[in-house]
mmCIF file of C-alpha atoms in Angstrom:
data_model
loop_
_atom_site.group_PDB
_atom_site.id
_atom_site.type_symbol
_atom_site.label_atom_id
_atom_site.label_comp_id
_atom_site.label_asym_id
_atom_site.label_seq_id
_atom_site.Cartn_x
_atom_site.Cartn_y
_atom_site.Cartn_z
ATOM 1 C CA MET A 1 2.183 10.711 24.651
ATOM 2 C CA SER A 2 3.638 13.892 23.192
ATOM 3 C CA VAL A 3 3.740 14.743 19.499
ATOM 4 C CA GLU A 4 7.526 14.375 19.555
ATOM 5 C CA GLU A 5 7.239 10.834 20.917
ATOM 6 C CA LYS A 6 4.695 9.885 18.289
ATOM 7 C CA ASN A 7 6.732 11.082 15.318
ATOM 8 C CA GLU A 8 8.895 8.587 13.467
ATOM 9 C CA PHE A 9 11.649 9.564 11.049
ATOM 10 C CA LEU A 10 13.230 6.977 8.792
ATOM 11 C CA ILE A 11 16.230 7.447 6.504
ATOM 12 C CA VAL A 12 16.402 4.938 3.658
ATOM 13 C CA THR A 13 19.767 4.564 1.960
ATOM 14 C CA GLY A 14 22.017 1.899 0.498
ATOM 15 C CA MET A 15 23.331 0.557 -2.748
ATOM 16 C CA SER A 16 21.818 1.655 -6.036
ATOM 17 C CA GLY A 17 19.744 -1.202 -7.401
ATOM 18 C CA ALA A 18 19.211 -2.782 -3.988
ATOM 19 C CA GLY A 19 15.534 -1.838 -3.780
ATOM 20 C CA ARG A 20 15.228 1.690 -2.410
ATOM 21 C CA SER A 21 12.278 2.499 -4.699
ATOM 22 C CA THR A 22 10.465 -0.670 -3.660
ATOM 23 C CA VAL A 23 10.934 0.214 0.010
ATOM 24 C CA ALA A 24 9.767 3.787 -0.595
ATOM 25 C CA ASN A 25 6.617 2.580 -2.356
ATOM 26 C CA ALA A 26 5.881 0.056 0.387
ATOM 27 C CA LEU A 27 6.257 2.728 3.065
ATOM 28 C CA GLU A 28 3.879 5.015 1.172
ATOM 29 C CA ASP A 29 1.339 2.190 1.085
ATOM 30 C CA LEU A 30 1.684 1.988 4.872
ATOM 31 C CA GLY A 31 0.869 5.680 5.222
ATOM 32 C CA TRP A 32 4.369 7.120 5.546
ATOM 33 C CA TYR A 33 5.173 10.483 3.983
ATOM 34 C CA VAL A 34 8.101 9.680 1.681
ATOM 35 C CA VAL A 35 10.595 12.106 0.151
ATOM 36 C CA ASP A 36 12.861 10.617 -2.518
ATOM 37 C CA ASN A 37 16.390 11.663 -3.504
ATOM 38 C CA LEU A 38 16.756 14.199 -0.714
ATOM 39 C CA PRO A 39 20.175 15.847 -0.213
ATOM 40 C CA PRO A 40 21.494 15.052 3.292
ATOM 41 C CA GLN A 41 21.642 18.764 4.073
ATOM 42 C CA MET A 42 17.809 18.873 3.808
ATOM 43 C CA LEU A 43 17.254 16.167 6.418
ATOM 44 C CA ARG A 44 17.491 18.524 9.382
ATOM 45 C CA PRO A 45 14.901 21.032 8.010
ATOM 46 C CA LEU A 46 12.604 18.119 7.167
ATOM 47 C CA LEU A 47 12.894 16.739 10.699
ATOM 48 C CA ASP A 48 12.247 20.215 12.111
ATOM 49 C CA LEU A 49 9.125 20.486 9.969
ATOM 50 C CA THR A 50 7.985 17.099 11.205
ATOM 51 C CA ASP A 51 8.409 18.147 14.831
ATOM 52 C CA LEU A 52 6.556 21.424 14.259
ATOM 53 C CA GLY A 53 3.746 19.883 12.234
ATOM 54 C CA GLY A 54 1.479 19.175 15.177
ATOM 55 C CA GLY A 55 1.205 15.515 14.255
ATOM 56 C CA ALA A 56 0.366 16.201 10.597
ATOM 57 C CA LEU A 57 3.355 14.086 9.525
ATOM 58 C CA PRO A 58 3.740 11.408 12.217
ATOM 59 C CA LYS A 59 5.736 9.077 9.962
ATOM 60 C CA VAL A 60 8.296 10.488 7.548
ATOM 61 C CA ALA A 61 10.796 8.584 5.420
ATOM 62 C CA ALA A 62 13.554 10.184 3.362
ATOM 63 C CA VAL A 63 15.503 8.368 0.647
ATOM 64 C CA VAL A 64 19.107 9.580 0.587
ATOM 65 C CA ASP A 65 21.747 8.139 -1.726
ATOM 66 C CA VAL A 66 24.680 8.823 -4.008
ATOM 67 C CA ARG A 67 22.472 10.421 -6.652
ATOM 68 C CA GLY A 68 23.184 13.550 -4.592
ATOM 69 C CA ARG A 69 26.782 13.356 -5.848
ATOM 70 C CA ASN A 70 29.175 15.356 -3.656
ATOM 71 C CA LEU A 71 26.323 16.477 -1.406
ATOM 72 C CA PHE A 72 26.134 12.889 -0.159
ATOM 73 C CA ASN A 73 29.564 13.227 1.470
ATOM 74 C CA ASP A 74 27.969 14.977 4.463
ATOM 75 C CA PHE A 75 25.473 12.179 5.083
ATOM 76 C CA PRO A 76 27.307 10.249 7.870
ATOM 77 C CA GLU A 77 27.797 13.405 9.944
ATOM 78 C CA VAL A 78 24.234 14.616 9.373
ATOM 79 C CA ALA A 79 22.803 11.198 10.267
ATOM 80 C CA ARG A 80 24.769 11.062 13.537
ATOM 81 C CA ALA A 81 23.519 14.508 14.537
ATOM 82 C CA LEU A 82 19.898 13.667 13.770
ATOM 83 C CA ARG A 83 19.929 10.370 15.629
ATOM 84 C CA SER A 84 20.925 12.172 18.804
ATOM 85 C CA ARG A 85 17.456 13.754 18.715
ATOM 86 C CA GLY A 86 15.816 10.330 18.987
ATOM 87 C CA SER A 87 13.142 8.557 16.892
ATOM 88 C CA VAL A 88 15.433 8.604 13.820
ATOM 89 C CA ARG A 89 16.439 5.300 12.261
ATOM 90 C CA VAL A 90 18.591 4.453 9.252
ATOM 91 C CA VAL A 91 17.749 1.544 6.941
ATOM 92 C CA PHE A 92 20.500 0.333 4.632
ATOM 93 C CA LEU A 93 19.665 -1.765 1.567
ATOM 94 C CA ASP A 94 22.398 -3.977 0.182
ATOM 95 C CA ALA A 95 22.909 -6.700 -2.432
ATOM 96 C CA SER A 96 25.845 -8.590 -3.857
ATOM 97 C CA ASP A 97 27.788 -7.071 -6.732
ATOM 98 C CA ASP A 98 26.739 -9.707 -9.258
ATOM 99 C CA VAL A 99 23.047 -9.233 -8.396
ATOM 100 C CA LEU A 100 23.366 -5.465 -8.735
ATOM 101 C CA VAL A 101 25.037 -5.862 -12.133
ATOM 102 C CA ARG A 102 22.194 -8.087 -13.357
ATOM 103 C CA ARG A 103 19.578 -5.633 -12.120
ATOM 104 C CA PHE A 104 21.193 -2.666 -13.846
ATOM 105 C CA GLU A 105 21.627 -4.656 -17.052
ATOM 106 C CA SER A 106 17.972 -5.724 -17.003
ATOM 107 C CA VAL A 107 16.770 -2.101 -16.950
ATOM 108 C CA ARG A 108 19.546 -0.879 -19.248
ATOM 109 C CA ARG A 109 20.469 2.059 -17.060
ATOM 110 C CA PRO A 110 23.949 3.222 -16.033
ATOM 111 C CA HIS A 111 25.084 3.287 -12.433
ATOM 112 C CA PRO A 112 24.995 6.875 -11.043
ATOM 113 C CA LEU A 113 28.744 6.720 -10.295
ATOM 114 C CA GLN A 114 29.757 4.798 -13.414
ATOM 115 C CA GLU A 115 30.767 7.759 -15.590
ATOM 116 C CA ASP A 116 33.179 6.409 -18.258
ATOM 117 C CA GLY A 117 33.855 3.139 -16.425
ATOM 118 C CA THR A 118 31.940 -0.107 -16.189
ATOM 119 C CA LEU A 119 28.899 -0.966 -14.101
ATOM 120 C CA LEU A 120 31.120 -2.838 -11.699
ATOM 121 C CA ASP A 121 33.402 0.201 -11.359
ATOM 122 C CA GLY A 122 30.430 2.309 -10.277
ATOM 123 C CA ILE A 123 29.174 -0.341 -7.855
ATOM 124 C CA ARG A 124 32.573 -0.751 -6.210
ATOM 125 C CA LEU A 125 33.028 3.010 -5.866
ATOM 126 C CA GLU A 126 29.596 3.349 -4.298
ATOM 127 C CA ARG A 127 30.257 0.475 -1.900
ATOM 128 C CA SER A 128 33.480 2.098 -0.714
ATOM 129 C CA ARG A 129 31.682 5.391 -0.102
ATOM 130 C CA LEU A 130 28.915 3.665 1.864
ATOM 131 C CA THR A 131 31.041 1.496 4.156
ATOM 132 C CA LEU A 132 30.676 3.709 7.211
ATOM 133 C CA VAL A 133 26.996 4.333 6.497
ATOM 134 C CA ARG A 134 26.296 0.608 6.416
ATOM 135 C CA GLU A 135 28.179 -0.001 9.655
ATOM 136 C CA ALA A 136 26.155 2.671 11.463
ATOM 137 C CA ALA A 137 22.727 1.647 10.113
ATOM 138 C CA ASP A 138 20.001 0.496 12.485
ATOM 139 C CA ILE A 139 18.614 -2.026 9.983
ATOM 140 C CA VAL A 140 20.464 -3.711 7.120
ATOM 141 C CA ILE A 141 18.425 -5.612 4.534
ATOM 142 C CA ASP A 142 20.234 -7.786 2.012
ATOM 143 C CA THR A 143 17.950 -8.018 -1.018
ATOM 144 C CA SER A 144 20.158 -10.329 -3.096
ATOM 145 C CA SER A 145 17.683 -13.209 -2.909
ATOM 146 C CA LEU A 146 14.482 -11.154 -2.598
ATOM 147 C CA ASN A 147 12.020 -10.199 -5.306
ATOM 148 C CA ILE A 148 10.062 -6.949 -5.005
ATOM 149 C CA HIS A 149 7.094 -8.673 -3.328
ATOM 150 C CA GLN A 150 9.269 -10.334 -0.712
ATOM 151 C CA LEU A 151 11.062 -7.056 0.004
ATOM 152 C CA ALA A 152 7.752 -5.207 0.371
ATOM 153 C CA THR A 153 6.594 -7.901 2.793
ATOM 154 C CA GLN A 154 9.689 -7.366 4.925
ATOM 155 C CA VAL A 155 8.985 -3.637 4.989
ATOM 156 C CA PHE A 156 5.409 -4.247 6.092
ATOM 157 C CA GLU A 157 6.503 -6.582 8.863
ATOM 158 C CA ALA A 158 9.148 -4.144 10.095
ATOM 159 C CA PHE A 159 7.342 -0.804 9.880
ATOM 160 C CA SER A 160 3.573 -1.289 9.998
ATOM 161 C CA ASP A 161 1.587 -0.681 13.162
ATOM 162 C CA GLU A 162 0.570 -3.780 15.055
ATOM 163 C CA GLY A 163 -2.746 -5.016 13.696
ATOM 164 C CA ALA A 164 -2.618 -2.694 10.671
ATOM 165 C CA ALA A 165 -4.467 -3.832 7.580
ATOM 166 C CA ARG A 166 -2.358 -5.066 4.693
ATOM 167 C CA HIS A 167 -5.226 -4.818 2.214
ATOM 168 C CA ARG A 168 -8.128 -2.407 1.884
ATOM 169 C CA LEU A 169 -11.248 -3.796 0.248
ATOM 170 C CA THR A 170 -14.060 -1.611 -1.055
ATOM 171 C CA ILE A 171 -17.408 -3.269 -1.709
ATOM 172 C CA LEU A 172 -19.273 -1.059 -4.162
ATOM 173 C CA SER A 173 -23.001 -1.376 -4.900
ATOM 174 C CA PHE A 174 -24.238 0.021 -8.213
ATOM 175 C CA GLY A 175 -27.113 -0.001 -10.697
ATOM 176 C CA PHE A 176 -26.583 -1.556 -14.112
ATOM 177 C CA LYS A 177 -28.912 1.007 -15.679
ATOM 178 C CA TYR A 178 -26.363 3.686 -14.789
ATOM 179 C CA GLY A 179 -23.485 1.767 -16.336
ATOM 180 C CA LEU A 180 -20.803 -0.576 -15.120
ATOM 181 C CA PRO A 181 -18.321 1.009 -12.673
ATOM 182 C CA THR A 182 -14.772 1.445 -13.865
ATOM 183 C CA ASP A 183 -11.613 0.480 -12.002
ATOM 184 C CA VAL A 184 -13.067 -2.507 -10.175
ATOM 185 C CA ASP A 185 -11.521 -5.941 -9.763
ATOM 186 C CA LEU A 186 -14.587 -8.177 -9.576
ATOM 187 C CA VAL A 187 -18.284 -7.750 -10.447
ATOM 188 C CA ALA A 188 -21.273 -9.745 -9.175
ATOM 189 C CA ASP A 189 -24.814 -9.474 -10.552
ATOM 190 C CA MET A 190 -27.724 -9.725 -8.085
ATOM 191 C CA ARG A 191 -30.455 -9.539 -10.718
ATOM 192 C CA PHE A 192 -31.076 -13.261 -10.253
ATOM 193 C CA LEU A 193 -33.055 -12.330 -7.109
ATOM 194 C CA PRO A 194 -36.622 -10.934 -7.148
ATOM 195 C CA ASN A 195 -36.678 -7.138 -7.328
ATOM 196 C CA PRO A 196 -38.185 -5.409 -4.254
ATOM 197 C CA PHE A 197 -39.119 -2.539 -6.571
ATOM 198 C CA TRP A 198 -42.254 -4.469 -7.524
ATOM 199 C CA ASN A 199 -43.360 -4.690 -3.888
ATOM 200 C CA ASP A 200 -45.355 -1.557 -3.013
ATOM 201 C CA ASP A 201 -44.294 -1.737 0.640
ATOM 202 C CA LEU A 202 -40.602 -1.914 -0.236
ATOM 203 C CA ARG A 203 -40.287 0.295 -3.306
ATOM 204 C CA GLY A 204 -39.597 3.508 -1.411
ATOM 205 C CA LEU A 205 -37.090 1.900 0.952
ATOM 206 C CA THR A 206 -33.470 0.918 0.292
ATOM 207 C CA GLY A 207 -31.261 -2.064 0.963
ATOM 208 C CA GLN A 208 -30.106 -0.355 4.136
ATOM 209 C CA ASP A 209 -33.597 -0.636 5.610
ATOM 210 C CA ALA A 210 -34.394 -3.789 7.567
ATOM 211 C CA PRO A 211 -37.555 -4.769 5.610
ATOM 212 C CA VAL A 212 -35.693 -4.692 2.282
ATOM 213 C CA ARG A 213 -32.610 -6.384 3.726
ATOM 214 C CA ASP A 214 -34.689 -9.176 5.228
ATOM 215 C CA TYR A 215 -36.642 -9.578 1.995
ATOM 216 C CA VAL A 216 -33.550 -9.761 -0.220
ATOM 217 C CA LEU A 217 -31.543 -12.070 2.014
ATOM 218 C CA SER A 218 -34.465 -14.457 2.487
ATOM 219 C CA ARG A 219 -35.013 -15.038 -1.248
ATOM 220 C CA GLU A 220 -34.063 -18.414 -2.669
ATOM 221 C CA GLY A 221 -30.399 -18.446 -3.668
ATOM 222 C CA ALA A 222 -29.370 -15.354 -1.680
ATOM 223 C CA THR A 223 -27.755 -17.143 1.243
ATOM 224 C CA GLU A 224 -26.204 -19.747 -1.036
ATOM 225 C CA PHE A 225 -24.654 -16.994 -3.159
ATOM 226 C CA LEU A 226 -23.292 -15.111 -0.159
ATOM 227 C CA ASP A 227 -21.840 -18.251 1.404
ATOM 228 C CA ALA A 228 -20.155 -19.310 -1.823
ATOM 229 C CA TYR A 229 -18.982 -15.838 -2.891
ATOM 230 C CA ALA A 230 -17.525 -14.943 0.511
ATOM 231 C CA ALA A 231 -15.738 -18.301 0.640
ATOM 232 C CA ALA A 232 -14.336 -17.722 -2.869
ATOM 233 C CA LEU A 233 -13.074 -14.254 -1.941
ATOM 234 C CA VAL A 234 -11.131 -15.413 1.120
ATOM 235 C CA PRO A 235 -8.210 -16.985 -0.818
ATOM 236 C CA VAL A 236 -8.291 -14.067 -3.264
ATOM 237 C CA LEU A 237 -7.889 -11.494 -0.490
ATOM 238 C CA GLU A 238 -5.241 -13.583 1.235
ATOM 239 C CA GLY A 239 -3.390 -13.826 -2.087
ATOM 240 C CA TYR A 240 -3.631 -10.072 -2.592
ATOM 241 C CA GLN A 241 -1.872 -9.647 0.750
ATOM 242 C CA ARG A 242 0.892 -12.059 -0.210
ATOM 243 C CA GLU A 243 1.405 -10.170 -3.468
ATOM 244 C CA ASN A 244 1.305 -6.811 -1.665
ATOM 245 C CA LYS A 245 -1.724 -5.581 -3.592
ATOM 246 C CA GLY A 246 -2.905 -2.850 -1.248
ATOM 247 C CA HIS A 247 -6.397 -2.144 -2.580
ATOM 248 C CA SER A 248 -9.194 -3.885 -4.429
ATOM 249 C CA THR A 249 -12.855 -3.238 -5.255
ATOM 250 C CA VAL A 250 -15.656 -5.777 -5.501
ATOM 251 C CA ALA A 251 -18.713 -4.368 -7.278
ATOM 252 C CA ILE A 252 -22.208 -5.712 -6.546
ATOM 253 C CA GLY A 253 -24.866 -4.726 -9.072
ATOM 254 C CA CYS A 254 -28.615 -4.811 -9.509
ATOM 255 C CA THR A 255 -30.962 -2.889 -11.813
ATOM 256 C CA GLY A 256 -31.066 0.460 -10.027
ATOM 257 C CA GLY A 257 -28.474 0.121 -7.279
ATOM 258 C CA LYS A 258 -31.064 0.711 -4.576
ATOM 259 C CA HIS A 259 -32.299 -2.578 -3.120
ATOM 260 C CA ARG A 260 -30.628 -5.916 -3.908
ATOM 261 C CA SER A 261 -27.075 -4.716 -4.497
ATOM 262 C CA VAL A 262 -27.133 -2.491 -1.422
ATOM 263 C CA ALA A 263 -28.404 -5.216 0.913
ATOM 264 C CA THR A 264 -25.980 -7.766 -0.519
ATOM 265 C CA ALA A 265 -22.993 -5.409 -0.323
ATOM 266 C CA GLU A 266 -23.708 -4.674 3.338
ATOM 267 C CA GLU A 267 -24.028 -8.374 4.181
ATOM 268 C CA LEU A 268 -20.921 -9.344 2.206
ATOM 269 C CA ALA A 269 -18.908 -6.715 4.069
ATOM 270 C CA LYS A 270 -19.935 -8.247 7.407
ATOM 271 C CA ARG A 271 -18.779 -11.660 6.262
ATOM 272 C CA LEU A 272 -15.410 -10.478 4.976
ATOM 273 C CA SER A 273 -14.551 -8.087 7.808
ATOM 274 C CA SER A 274 -13.149 -10.924 9.920
ATOM 275 C CA ILE A 275 -10.390 -11.821 7.433
ATOM 276 C CA PRO A 276 -7.036 -11.031 9.097
ATOM 277 C CA GLY A 277 -5.194 -8.116 7.521
ATOM 278 C CA VAL A 278 -8.185 -6.855 5.498
ATOM 279 C CA ALA A 279 -10.007 -3.561 6.159
ATOM 280 C CA VAL A 280 -13.434 -3.480 4.518
ATOM 281 C CA ASN A 281 -15.517 -0.438 3.636
ATOM 282 C CA VAL A 282 -18.792 -0.170 1.704
ATOM 283 C CA ARG A 283 -19.820 2.424 -0.864
ATOM 284 C CA HIS A 284 -23.195 2.761 -2.558
ATOM 285 C CA ARG A 285 -22.569 4.510 -5.864
ATOM 286 C CA ASP A 286 -26.140 4.981 -7.048
ATOM 287 C CA LEU A 287 -28.140 5.062 -3.839
ATOM 288 C CA GLY A 288 -30.519 8.049 -3.925
ATOM 289 C CA ARG A 289 -29.987 8.579 -7.631
ATOM 290 C CA GLU A 290 -33.411 7.367 -8.762
#
């Protein structure tokens, strides 16, 4: 497949307050390169750059809307010209007038076309300017009854690669003597297991070595902990996906971050890697630090 065939170019537009920012954020979480508030006249150079990038930007999304003021008037013509080149789609976000009014009132911001009129004046003017754009859109999403999580879910379902992970989990081993890690979601303490450090044959090895791994996982309580902890994390990780939480970190600690936490982190990763929609990676913060 050629680079041109691989590239995808998405134009996100629609009514102010209908969820363009939510869609842009969701696309970024899916790995798209997103440009916000782009004048329509810059779409062609951006598409040219995408085509010439050698695959560096395979998925590009541009948010184009009436914040561009008079520059937006050229959007329908520009969009038609770009779509003739293929692999360009237009997504239009809409919502009912009363919902848009409530959303603007909740954030206490004026409509970009309101000027000296009311919120409803600005919404109606924008809707009239976007009539042809909406009719020509490839995808129309009415967000009137959607919250931000539901809208992000729709974006994932429509624009993610088949089989792509919805949540990325990092399992981080660490040593308590070097301090608790920051920016983690959950912490487990493996110091309830015997420390291989006191075994002369194991002291110089790490939890990545089979003798230490077998020793740690065979201690009383190790299997029971792993069974129970992995089972407890399954609904948590499934819930993170439903709430569109893209990343989380589970920290596994022991005294020095060399034996017990390392072996447990590796084993926990194996058990959680089969959860649908979750990509698991392991990091050992303090391994080799002693």
